[in-house]
């Protein structure tokens, strides 16, 4: 009995030492205890598939075809250009309403904020890690830029900026542009743009203009 | 006449029973403890071809999950980003770093980086990301604190009980949809107690427990 208990104890200890406990970090792939139909010979997205010459399970559309529902027409909404020309459309060709603006704000935060910054001034966090040249949306050139050209910059990228057409659907691109326009407007607005019933509240909140006579005296000589 | 069997053999049947009992208990305990996804899957952390860190990109830089996993709200499948997504920044940041050599090569040739898949339900299970993410179920419930991980590991069992535990009572796990990708946000700190129940009613959340919802 003593030998039995010894062997029994050692076996348990051995199993526990080799198998470890639940949740231990392991480099080995998970065990599939009863792998009945766990893995079927169907293709999952983004996996290897030797059936195709390029070895990828996710397929691109065959040349010369378009997917149902995809945006292939030469329409301002899809290209940001006047149909049949290379001229940019001046204004967003979809209805701009509060919902679109909200969506734009959300999508801007996801996709653009890290580089162009929350205020759109090009001072996003990536600047701290060595990214340069992130455009400042308050630059007069960009304020005057046609909406279609911004659309094109998002879709295909521009110089140092990468393309976002693959990640951001068309609707959302226009929503982002609407929000970028709102950001620009926020720096150019005057008191007259504020609805009349809010003007008084805003005036009270603004710091009083500094008395003109103090200004030169305060400047260090 | 001398005894054929020594005296201790009288106790043999008892010893055998005790022995079998011990072995049986140990075997059951072992199966209970080890033959479950809580052991077989949790903790799986494959070596990835590029030492990509979610902690650096999500916590430190503040990228949203959807910047890279952009299909997560729209489809059943949450995509792994292409190398060109990485190159949006790494064409300038760590431009010549050897750790990113595979990314640069992939971006130039179009041959995908061979990332190793971590989370994988069996093929007879139908899972859908968009239905969960759009209903305010955060990534953190099913993937753990990805935002703190330097290397992704399998944090939750993703077994059938795991899915059903939530499907039976989703209310405590709901949060406002705009907080779904904010993994550090703790709903219990910010929301009143009955918020989940109310949201469940308002949004008509119906987490099906029918077999055919997940096995279709």
Tab-separated table of C-alpha atoms in Angstrom:
chain	number	residue	atom	x	y	z
A	1	UNK	CA	0.000	0.000	0.000
A	2	UNK	CA	2.823	2.326	0.775
A	3	UNK	CA	4.258	1.821	-2.704
A	4	UNK	CA	0.860	2.291	-4.257
A	5	UNK	CA	0.307	5.580	-2.433
A	6	UNK	CA	3.800	6.717	-3.377
A	7	UNK	CA	3.285	5.943	-7.062
A	8	UNK	CA	-0.230	7.408	-6.975
A	9	UNK	CA	1.021	10.625	-5.391
A	10	UNK	CA	3.922	10.914	-7.800
A	11	UNK	CA	1.651	10.360	-10.802
A	12	UNK	CA	-0.699	13.129	-9.703
A	13	UNK	CA	2.227	15.414	-9.033
A	14	UNK	CA	3.699	14.535	-12.422
A	15	UNK	CA	0.454	15.267	-14.273
A	16	UNK	CA	0.040	18.544	-12.449
A	17	UNK	CA	3.608	19.594	-13.143
A	18	UNK	CA	3.396	18.758	-16.836
A	19	UNK	CA	-0.143	19.990	-17.443
A	20	UNK	CA	0.032	23.071	-15.250
A	21	UNK	CA	-3.071	24.879	-14.114
A	22	UNK	CA	-5.959	26.497	-15.925
A	23	UNK	CA	-5.151	29.720	-17.689
A	24	UNK	CA	-1.387	29.261	-17.862
A	25	UNK	CA	0.204	31.015	-20.815
A	26	UNK	CA	1.148	28.432	-23.414
A	27	UNK	CA	2.661	28.584	-26.877
A	28	UNK	CA	1.073	25.315	-27.932
A	29	UNK	CA	-2.184	25.394	-29.902
A	30	UNK	CA	-5.317	24.489	-27.938
A	31	UNK	CA	-6.066	20.798	-27.534
A	32	UNK	CA	-9.250	19.735	-29.225
A	33	UNK	CA	-10.318	16.876	-27.015
A	34	UNK	CA	-13.038	15.485	-29.284
A	35	UNK	CA	-12.303	17.125	-32.633
A	36	UNK	CA	-15.432	15.661	-34.227
A	37	UNK	CA	-16.372	18.311	-36.752
A	38	UNK	CA	-14.442	21.186	-35.293
A	39	UNK	CA	-12.518	21.873	-38.478
A	40	UNK	CA	-14.309	21.422	-41.762
A	41	UNK	CA	-12.745	21.819	-45.195
A	42	UNK	CA	-14.493	25.131	-45.763
A	43	UNK	CA	-12.651	28.388	-46.329
A	44	UNK	CA	-12.529	31.008	-43.642
A	45	UNK	CA	-11.679	34.604	-44.542
A	46	UNK	CA	-8.034	35.641	-44.409
A	47	UNK	CA	-6.624	32.133	-44.221
A	48	UNK	CA	-4.356	30.104	-46.428
A	49	UNK	CA	-6.023	28.270	-49.334
A	50	UNK	CA	-3.726	26.372	-51.642
A	51	UNK	CA	-6.539	25.837	-54.126
A	52	UNK	CA	-5.912	29.336	-55.460
A	53	UNK	CA	-2.617	30.242	-57.084
A	54	UNK	CA	-2.036	33.209	-54.778
A	55	UNK	CA	-2.844	31.024	-51.742
A	56	UNK	CA	-5.421	33.386	-50.214
A	57	UNK	CA	-8.938	32.414	-49.191
A	58	UNK	CA	-10.276	35.990	-49.427
A	59	UNK	CA	-10.814	36.703	-53.115
A	60	UNK	CA	-10.792	39.961	-55.013
A	61	UNK	CA	-13.539	40.531	-57.588
A	62	UNK	CA	-12.660	39.126	-61.007
A	63	UNK	CA	-11.352	41.826	-63.330
A	64	UNK	CA	-14.139	43.612	-65.170
A	65	UNK	CA	-16.866	42.690	-62.686
A	66	UNK	CA	-18.518	44.591	-59.858
A	67	UNK	CA	-20.189	43.228	-56.777
A	68	UNK	CA	-23.884	43.789	-56.292
A	69	UNK	CA	-24.479	46.935	-54.292
A	70	UNK	CA	-20.920	48.172	-54.731
A	71	UNK	CA	-20.285	51.761	-55.725
A	72	UNK	CA	-19.119	51.573	-59.308
A	73	UNK	CA	-21.128	54.314	-61.007
A	74	UNK	CA	-19.451	57.527	-62.055
A	75	UNK	CA	-21.535	59.599	-59.661
A	76	UNK	CA	-20.377	62.456	-57.409
A	77	UNK	CA	-21.221	60.434	-54.309
A	78	UNK	CA	-18.859	57.655	-55.322
A	79	UNK	CA	-15.970	59.575	-56.826
A	80	UNK	CA	-16.112	63.098	-55.424
A	81	UNK	CA	-15.937	64.344	-59.033
A	82	UNK	CA	-18.422	65.837	-61.468
A	83	UNK	CA	-19.530	62.956	-63.674
A	84	UNK	CA	-17.396	62.613	-66.780
A	85	UNK	CA	-14.876	65.252	-65.700
A	86	UNK	CA	-11.946	65.553	-63.338
A	87	UNK	CA	-13.465	68.536	-61.520
A	88	UNK	CA	-14.079	68.106	-57.804
A	89	UNK	CA	-17.584	68.507	-56.475
A	90	UNK	CA	-17.708	71.634	-54.351
A	91	UNK	CA	-20.178	70.560	-51.680
A	92	UNK	CA	-21.039	67.260	-50.056
A	93	UNK	CA	-23.467	65.446	-52.375
A	94	UNK	CA	-25.451	63.822	-49.568
A	95	UNK	CA	-27.953	65.389	-47.184
A	96	UNK	CA	-26.142	66.941	-44.220
A	97	UNK	CA	-28.135	66.672	-41.032
A	98	UNK	CA	-27.455	66.243	-37.350
A	99	UNK	CA	-27.274	62.488	-37.662
A	100	UNK	CA	-24.592	62.666	-40.342
A	101	UNK	CA	-22.653	65.156	-38.240
A	102	UNK	CA	-22.748	62.864	-35.186
A	103	UNK	CA	-21.616	59.947	-37.288
A	104	UNK	CA	-18.849	62.094	-38.725
A	105	UNK	CA	-17.652	63.083	-35.292
A	106	UNK	CA	-17.523	59.458	-34.185
A	107	UNK	CA	-15.717	58.268	-37.303
A	108	UNK	CA	-13.302	61.187	-37.191
A	109	UNK	CA	-12.388	60.150	-33.654
A	110	UNK	CA	-11.742	56.578	-34.766
A	111	UNK	CA	-9.797	57.183	-37.964
A	112	UNK	CA	-8.352	60.688	-38.116
A	113	UNK	CA	-7.847	61.938	-34.571
A	114	UNK	CA	-4.565	60.130	-33.875
A	115	UNK	CA	-2.840	62.176	-36.577
A	116	UNK	CA	-4.878	65.305	-37.219
A	117	UNK	CA	-5.775	65.891	-33.562
A	118	UNK	CA	-9.084	66.485	-31.830
A	119	UNK	CA	-9.164	70.108	-32.986
A	120	UNK	CA	-8.072	69.275	-36.520
A	121	UNK	CA	-4.878	71.261	-36.121
A	122	UNK	CA	-2.545	68.433	-37.160
A	123	UNK	CA	-1.240	67.967	-33.623
A	124	UNK	CA	-2.306	64.365	-33.046
A	125	UNK	CA	-0.470	62.054	-30.682
A	126	UNK	CA	1.533	60.387	-33.454
A	127	UNK	CA	3.416	63.663	-33.812
A	128	UNK	CA	5.159	62.808	-30.538
A	129	UNK	CA	6.513	59.613	-32.061
A	130	UNK	CA	8.075	61.140	-35.122
A	131	UNK	CA	5.248	61.605	-37.634
A	132	UNK	CA	5.501	64.860	-39.528
A	133	UNK	CA	3.492	66.896	-42.039
A	134	UNK	CA	0.049	65.989	-40.724
A	135	UNK	CA	-2.137	68.582	-42.386
A	136	UNK	CA	-3.693	71.346	-40.310
A	137	UNK	CA	-7.337	71.644	-41.365
A	138	UNK	CA	-7.329	75.327	-40.402
A	139	UNK	CA	-4.798	76.045	-43.116
A	140	UNK	CA	-6.587	78.418	-45.551
A	141	UNK	CA	-5.715	76.099	-48.432
A	142	UNK	CA	-7.668	73.271	-46.821
A	143	UNK	CA	-10.519	75.542	-45.773
A	144	UNK	CA	-10.987	76.467	-49.423
A	145	UNK	CA	-10.423	72.933	-50.729
A	146	UNK	CA	-13.425	71.396	-52.496
A	147	UNK	CA	-15.239	68.675	-50.570
A	148	UNK	CA	-14.585	66.289	-53.433
A	149	UNK	CA	-10.848	66.716	-53.097
A	150	UNK	CA	-10.936	65.870	-49.402
A	151	UNK	CA	-13.025	62.845	-50.329
A	152	UNK	CA	-10.291	61.846	-52.732
A	153	UNK	CA	-7.601	62.329	-50.071
A	154	UNK	CA	-9.471	59.999	-47.707
A	155	UNK	CA	-10.151	57.386	-50.373
A	156	UNK	CA	-6.734	57.193	-52.001
A	157	UNK	CA	-4.453	58.977	-49.551
A	158	UNK	CA	-2.235	61.928	-50.395
A	159	UNK	CA	1.570	62.021	-50.392
A	160	UNK	CA	2.532	60.850	-46.890
A	161	UNK	CA	-1.007	60.013	-45.836
A	162	UNK	CA	-2.207	56.484	-46.500
A	163	UNK	CA	-5.508	55.549	-48.155
A	164	UNK	CA	-8.594	54.941	-45.998
A	165	UNK	CA	-11.000	53.872	-48.736
A	166	UNK	CA	-10.769	50.250	-47.654
A	167	UNK	CA	-11.713	50.939	-44.057
A	168	UNK	CA	-14.241	53.760	-44.315
A	169	UNK	CA	-17.440	53.271	-46.344
A	170	UNK	CA	-18.482	56.065	-48.709
A	171	UNK	CA	-21.311	57.367	-46.500
A	172	UNK	CA	-18.917	57.700	-43.592
A	173	UNK	CA	-16.333	59.527	-45.685
A	174	UNK	CA	-18.868	62.257	-46.443
A	175	UNK	CA	-19.880	62.293	-42.774
A	176	UNK	CA	-16.238	62.853	-41.786
A	177	UNK	CA	-15.948	65.686	-44.305
A	178	UNK	CA	-19.023	67.330	-42.806
A	179	UNK	CA	-17.392	67.120	-39.405
A	180	UNK	CA	-14.066	68.464	-40.693
A	181	UNK	CA	-15.983	71.427	-42.124
A	182	UNK	CA	-17.549	71.966	-38.702
A	183	UNK	CA	-14.096	71.936	-37.103
A	184	UNK	CA	-12.889	74.537	-39.586
A	185	UNK	CA	-15.955	76.648	-39.019
A	186	UNK	CA	-15.324	76.593	-35.267
A	187	UNK	CA	-12.201	78.721	-35.743
A	188	UNK	CA	-13.643	81.049	-38.352
A	189	UNK	CA	-16.985	81.754	-36.761
A	190	UNK	CA	-17.938	85.200	-35.502
A	191	UNK	CA	-20.482	86.128	-32.885
A	192	UNK	CA	-23.020	86.649	-35.660
A	193	UNK	CA	-23.008	82.903	-36.417
A	194	UNK	CA	-24.297	82.160	-32.935
A	195	UNK	CA	-28.095	81.909	-32.650
A	196	UNK	CA	-29.435	85.176	-31.266
A	197	UNK	CA	-30.735	83.711	-28.020
A	198	UNK	CA	-27.300	82.264	-27.138
A	199	UNK	CA	-25.259	85.386	-27.870
A	200	UNK	CA	-25.731	86.998	-24.478
A	201	UNK	CA	-24.665	83.865	-22.621
A	202	UNK	CA	-21.574	83.623	-24.800
A	203	UNK	CA	-20.672	87.295	-24.295
A	204	UNK	CA	-20.836	86.833	-20.546
A	205	UNK	CA	-18.622	83.739	-20.740
A	206	UNK	CA	-15.980	85.477	-22.846
A	207	UNK	CA	-13.065	87.103	-20.989
A	208	UNK	CA	-13.459	90.891	-20.957
A	209	UNK	CA	-11.254	92.577	-23.555
A	210	UNK	CA	-8.014	93.741	-21.940
A	211	UNK	CA	-7.850	97.540	-21.440
A	212	UNK	CA	-5.771	98.933	-24.256
A	213	UNK	CA	-3.602	101.153	-22.034
A	214	UNK	CA	-2.253	98.210	-20.024
A	215	UNK	CA	-1.031	96.297	-22.996
A	216	UNK	CA	2.256	98.107	-23.715
A	217	UNK	CA	3.148	98.374	-20.015
A	218	UNK	CA	2.787	94.626	-19.488
A	219	UNK	CA	5.230	93.808	-22.264
A	220	UNK	CA	8.761	93.205	-20.985
A	221	UNK	CA	11.126	95.969	-22.051
B	1	UNK	CA	-0.645	-26.591	8.160
B	2	UNK	CA	1.197	-23.397	7.276
B	3	UNK	CA	-0.837	-20.436	6.030
B	4	UNK	CA	-0.823	-20.262	2.191
B	5	UNK	CA	-1.812	-16.597	2.160
B	6	UNK	CA	-0.016	-14.243	4.513
B	7	UNK	CA	-2.074	-12.527	7.128
B	8	UNK	CA	-2.216	-9.126	5.415
B	9	UNK	CA	-4.077	-10.547	2.474
B	10	UNK	CA	-7.223	-10.459	4.582
B	11	UNK	CA	-7.183	-6.730	4.116
B	12	UNK	CA	-6.575	-6.925	0.367
B	13	UNK	CA	-10.173	-6.421	-0.834
B	14	UNK	CA	-10.453	-3.305	1.312
B	15	UNK	CA	-7.148	-1.987	-0.010
B	16	UNK	CA	-8.210	-2.632	-3.597
B	17	UNK	CA	-11.463	-0.775	-3.022
B	18	UNK	CA	-9.661	2.177	-1.468
B	19	UNK	CA	-7.136	2.129	-4.287
B	20	UNK	CA	-9.784	2.075	-6.988
B	21	UNK	CA	-11.663	4.816	-5.219
B	22	UNK	CA	-8.569	7.016	-5.125
B	23	UNK	CA	-7.717	6.389	-8.780
B	24	UNK	CA	-11.318	6.970	-9.829
B	25	UNK	CA	-11.578	10.216	-7.906
B	26	UNK	CA	-8.292	11.449	-9.309
B	27	UNK	CA	-9.335	10.555	-12.853
B	28	UNK	CA	-12.674	12.360	-12.507
B	29	UNK	CA	-11.036	15.356	-10.893
B	30	UNK	CA	-8.445	15.406	-13.669
B	31	UNK	CA	-11.058	15.277	-16.412
B	32	UNK	CA	-13.211	17.871	-14.692
B	33	UNK	CA	-10.237	20.167	-14.322
B	34	UNK	CA	-8.411	19.592	-17.583
B	35	UNK	CA	-10.915	18.482	-20.233
B	36	UNK	CA	-12.552	21.864	-20.549
B	37	UNK	CA	-11.905	24.924	-22.691
B	38	UNK	CA	-10.998	26.749	-19.487
B	39	UNK	CA	-7.828	24.668	-19.573
B	40	UNK	CA	-7.412	23.696	-23.211
B	41	UNK	CA	-7.833	27.177	-24.694
B	42	UNK	CA	-7.332	29.834	-22.090
B	43	UNK	CA	-3.788	31.115	-22.049
B	44	UNK	CA	-2.978	30.194	-25.648
B	45	UNK	CA	-0.471	32.768	-26.837
B	46	UNK	CA	1.115	31.915	-30.165
B	47	UNK	CA	4.349	33.485	-31.324
B	48	UNK	CA	3.375	36.090	-33.904
B	49	UNK	CA	5.519	36.911	-36.936
B	50	UNK	CA	5.692	40.584	-35.857
B	51	UNK	CA	5.872	41.568	-32.163
B	52	UNK	CA	2.778	43.739	-32.471
B	53	UNK	CA	1.608	45.119	-29.127
B	54	UNK	CA	-1.982	46.142	-28.424
B	55	UNK	CA	-0.801	47.808	-25.220
B	56	UNK	CA	1.393	50.216	-27.204
B	57	UNK	CA	-1.125	50.938	-29.933
B	58	UNK	CA	-4.354	51.035	-27.924
B	59	UNK	CA	-3.389	52.207	-24.451
B	60	UNK	CA	-0.392	54.375	-25.275
B	61	UNK	CA	-1.367	55.868	-28.637
B	62	UNK	CA	-5.119	55.632	-28.125
B	63	UNK	CA	-6.079	53.935	-31.376
B	64	UNK	CA	-9.623	52.635	-31.524
B	65	UNK	CA	-10.075	48.918	-32.254
B	66	UNK	CA	-12.029	49.829	-35.360
B	67	UNK	CA	-9.112	51.677	-36.902
B	68	UNK	CA	-7.632	48.253	-37.594
B	69	UNK	CA	-10.465	45.773	-37.076
B	70	UNK	CA	-12.679	47.875	-39.275
B	71	UNK	CA	-15.222	45.207	-40.245
B	72	UNK	CA	-16.147	44.323	-36.686
B	73	UNK	CA	-19.318	46.420	-36.698
B	74	UNK	CA	-20.431	45.474	-40.170
B	75	UNK	CA	-19.884	41.760	-40.561
B	76	UNK	CA	-19.660	38.514	-38.667
B	77	UNK	CA	-15.946	38.547	-39.157
B	78	UNK	CA	-13.517	40.847	-37.418
B	79	UNK	CA	-10.715	41.325	-39.883
B	80	UNK	CA	-7.004	41.465	-39.146
B	81	UNK	CA	-5.632	44.674	-40.715
B	82	UNK	CA	-3.569	44.561	-43.870
B	83	UNK	CA	0.057	45.647	-43.810
B	84	UNK	CA	-0.870	48.869	-45.593
B	85	UNK	CA	-2.886	49.861	-42.502
B	86	UNK	CA	0.282	49.589	-40.439
B	87	UNK	CA	2.202	51.530	-43.050
B	88	UNK	CA	-0.131	54.524	-42.579
B	89	UNK	CA	2.072	55.307	-39.582
B	90	UNK	CA	5.076	53.071	-39.979
B	91	UNK	CA	6.059	54.724	-43.222
B	92	UNK	CA	7.322	57.401	-40.821
B	93	UNK	CA	7.382	55.898	-37.295
B	94	UNK	CA	10.100	53.219	-36.745
B	95	UNK	CA	10.688	53.460	-40.469
B	96	UNK	CA	13.725	51.149	-40.570
B	97	UNK	CA	13.074	49.076	-37.475
B	98	UNK	CA	13.973	45.405	-38.045
B	99	UNK	CA	10.895	44.288	-36.062
B	100	UNK	CA	8.722	45.709	-38.824
B	101	UNK	CA	10.614	44.183	-41.746
B	102	UNK	CA	7.842	41.640	-42.404
B	103	UNK	CA	5.241	44.425	-42.546
B	104	UNK	CA	7.220	46.461	-45.049
B	105	UNK	CA	7.779	43.419	-47.191
B	106	UNK	CA	4.092	42.515	-47.111
B	107	UNK	CA	3.042	46.058	-47.984
B	108	UNK	CA	5.426	46.017	-50.942
B	109	UNK	CA	4.550	42.567	-52.298
B	110	UNK	CA	0.917	42.159	-51.244
B	111	UNK	CA	1.641	38.760	-49.689
B	112	UNK	CA	-0.135	38.773	-46.307
B	113	UNK	CA	1.715	38.623	-43.013
B	114	UNK	CA	1.166	35.108	-41.606
B	115	UNK	CA	-0.495	36.140	-38.319
B	116	UNK	CA	-1.426	33.163	-36.167
B	117	UNK	CA	-5.109	33.030	-35.293
B	118	UNK	CA	-5.786	32.935	-31.565
B	119	UNK	CA	-9.561	32.805	-31.134
B	120	UNK	CA	-11.370	30.210	-33.134
B	121	UNK	CA	-14.763	28.645	-32.478
B	122	UNK	CA	-15.431	25.226	-34.011
B	123	UNK	CA	-16.696	25.369	-37.592
B	124	UNK	CA	-20.136	24.071	-36.596
B	125	UNK	CA	-20.724	27.206	-34.521
B	126	UNK	CA	-22.065	30.361	-36.105
B	127	UNK	CA	-20.688	33.452	-34.462
B	128	UNK	CA	-21.309	37.048	-35.436
B	129	UNK	CA	-19.405	40.110	-34.264
B	130	UNK	CA	-21.656	42.862	-35.579
B	131	UNK	CA	-24.750	41.650	-33.727
B	132	UNK	CA	-22.891	41.826	-30.415
B	133	UNK	CA	-20.873	44.986	-30.962
B	134	UNK	CA	-23.863	46.995	-32.188
B	135	UNK	CA	-25.866	45.916	-29.155
B	136	UNK	CA	-23.336	47.243	-26.702
B	137	UNK	CA	-21.441	44.051	-25.836
B	138	UNK	CA	-17.844	45.072	-25.407
B	139	UNK	CA	-14.842	43.211	-26.801
B	140	UNK	CA	-13.589	42.851	-23.253
B	141	UNK	CA	-16.258	40.243	-22.382
B	142	UNK	CA	-15.019	37.776	-24.954
B	143	UNK	CA	-11.381	38.708	-25.464
B	144	UNK	CA	-10.276	39.993	-22.063
B	145	UNK	CA	-8.200	43.104	-21.582
B	146	UNK	CA	-6.644	43.254	-25.033
B	147	UNK	CA	-5.720	46.875	-24.407
B	148	UNK	CA	-3.233	45.737	-21.745
B	149	UNK	CA	-1.736	42.830	-23.682
B	150	UNK	CA	1.661	43.037	-25.302
B	151	UNK	CA	0.957	39.757	-27.025
B	152	UNK	CA	-2.612	38.582	-27.510
B	153	UNK	CA	-3.582	35.489	-25.549
B	154	UNK	CA	-6.834	33.587	-25.283
B	155	UNK	CA	-8.338	35.067	-22.114
B	156	UNK	CA	-11.864	33.611	-22.047
B	157	UNK	CA	-12.952	29.995	-22.644
B	158	UNK	CA	-15.456	30.785	-25.469
B	159	UNK	CA	-17.200	27.520	-24.665
B	160	UNK	CA	-20.907	26.936	-25.102
B	161	UNK	CA	-21.586	27.646	-21.410
B	162	UNK	CA	-19.642	30.857	-21.742
B	163	UNK	CA	-21.880	32.032	-24.579
B	164	UNK	CA	-25.059	30.847	-22.907
B	165	UNK	CA	-24.290	32.385	-19.517
B	166	UNK	CA	-24.556	35.749	-21.171
B	167	UNK	CA	-27.389	34.886	-23.556
B	168	UNK	CA	-29.521	33.877	-20.565
B	169	UNK	CA	-28.925	37.183	-18.828
B	170	UNK	CA	-27.343	39.804	-21.071
B	171	UNK	CA	-28.498	42.873	-19.113
B	172	UNK	CA	-25.472	43.288	-16.785
B	173	UNK	CA	-23.095	43.119	-19.761
B	174	UNK	CA	-24.717	45.829	-21.857
B	175	UNK	CA	-23.153	49.263	-22.201
B	176	UNK	CA	-23.753	52.293	-24.430
B	177	UNK	CA	-22.628	51.381	-27.960
B	178	UNK	CA	-20.094	54.212	-28.090
B	179	UNK	CA	-18.202	52.635	-25.178
B	180	UNK	CA	-17.896	49.190	-26.744
B	181	UNK	CA	-14.311	49.670	-27.882
B	182	UNK	CA	-13.271	51.455	-24.695
B	183	UNK	CA	-12.127	48.364	-22.825
B	184	UNK	CA	-10.909	50.194	-19.731
B	185	UNK	CA	-14.343	51.737	-19.168
B	186	UNK	CA	-16.123	50.001	-16.320
B	187	UNK	CA	-19.924	50.127	-16.716
B	188	UNK	CA	-20.522	49.398	-13.031
B	189	UNK	CA	-18.736	52.593	-12.083
B	190	UNK	CA	-20.580	54.851	-14.474
B	191	UNK	CA	-24.069	53.491	-14.937
B	192	UNK	CA	-26.923	53.231	-12.451
B	193	UNK	CA	-27.711	49.700	-11.311
B	194	UNK	CA	-30.839	49.161	-13.357
B	195	UNK	CA	-29.403	50.681	-16.541
B	196	UNK	CA	-28.804	47.275	-18.124
B	197	UNK	CA	-32.350	46.074	-17.541
B	198	UNK	CA	-33.726	49.277	-18.964
B	199	UNK	CA	-31.483	49.178	-22.025
B	200	UNK	CA	-32.427	45.573	-22.621
B	201	UNK	CA	-36.084	46.559	-22.724
B	202	UNK	CA	-35.598	49.742	-24.758
B	203	UNK	CA	-33.390	48.131	-27.390
B	204	UNK	CA	-35.505	44.949	-27.443
B	205	UNK	CA	-32.385	42.868	-26.896
B	206	UNK	CA	-33.158	39.262	-27.645
B	207	UNK	CA	-30.192	36.990	-27.114
B	208	UNK	CA	-31.448	33.733	-28.483
B	209	UNK	CA	-30.942	30.462	-26.639
B	210	UNK	CA	-32.253	28.379	-29.518
B	211	UNK	CA	-29.797	25.789	-30.698
B	212	UNK	CA	-30.348	27.017	-34.234
B	213	UNK	CA	-29.104	30.517	-33.412
B	214	UNK	CA	-25.558	29.277	-33.034
B	215	UNK	CA	-25.719	25.928	-34.809
B	216	UNK	CA	-27.285	26.779	-38.121
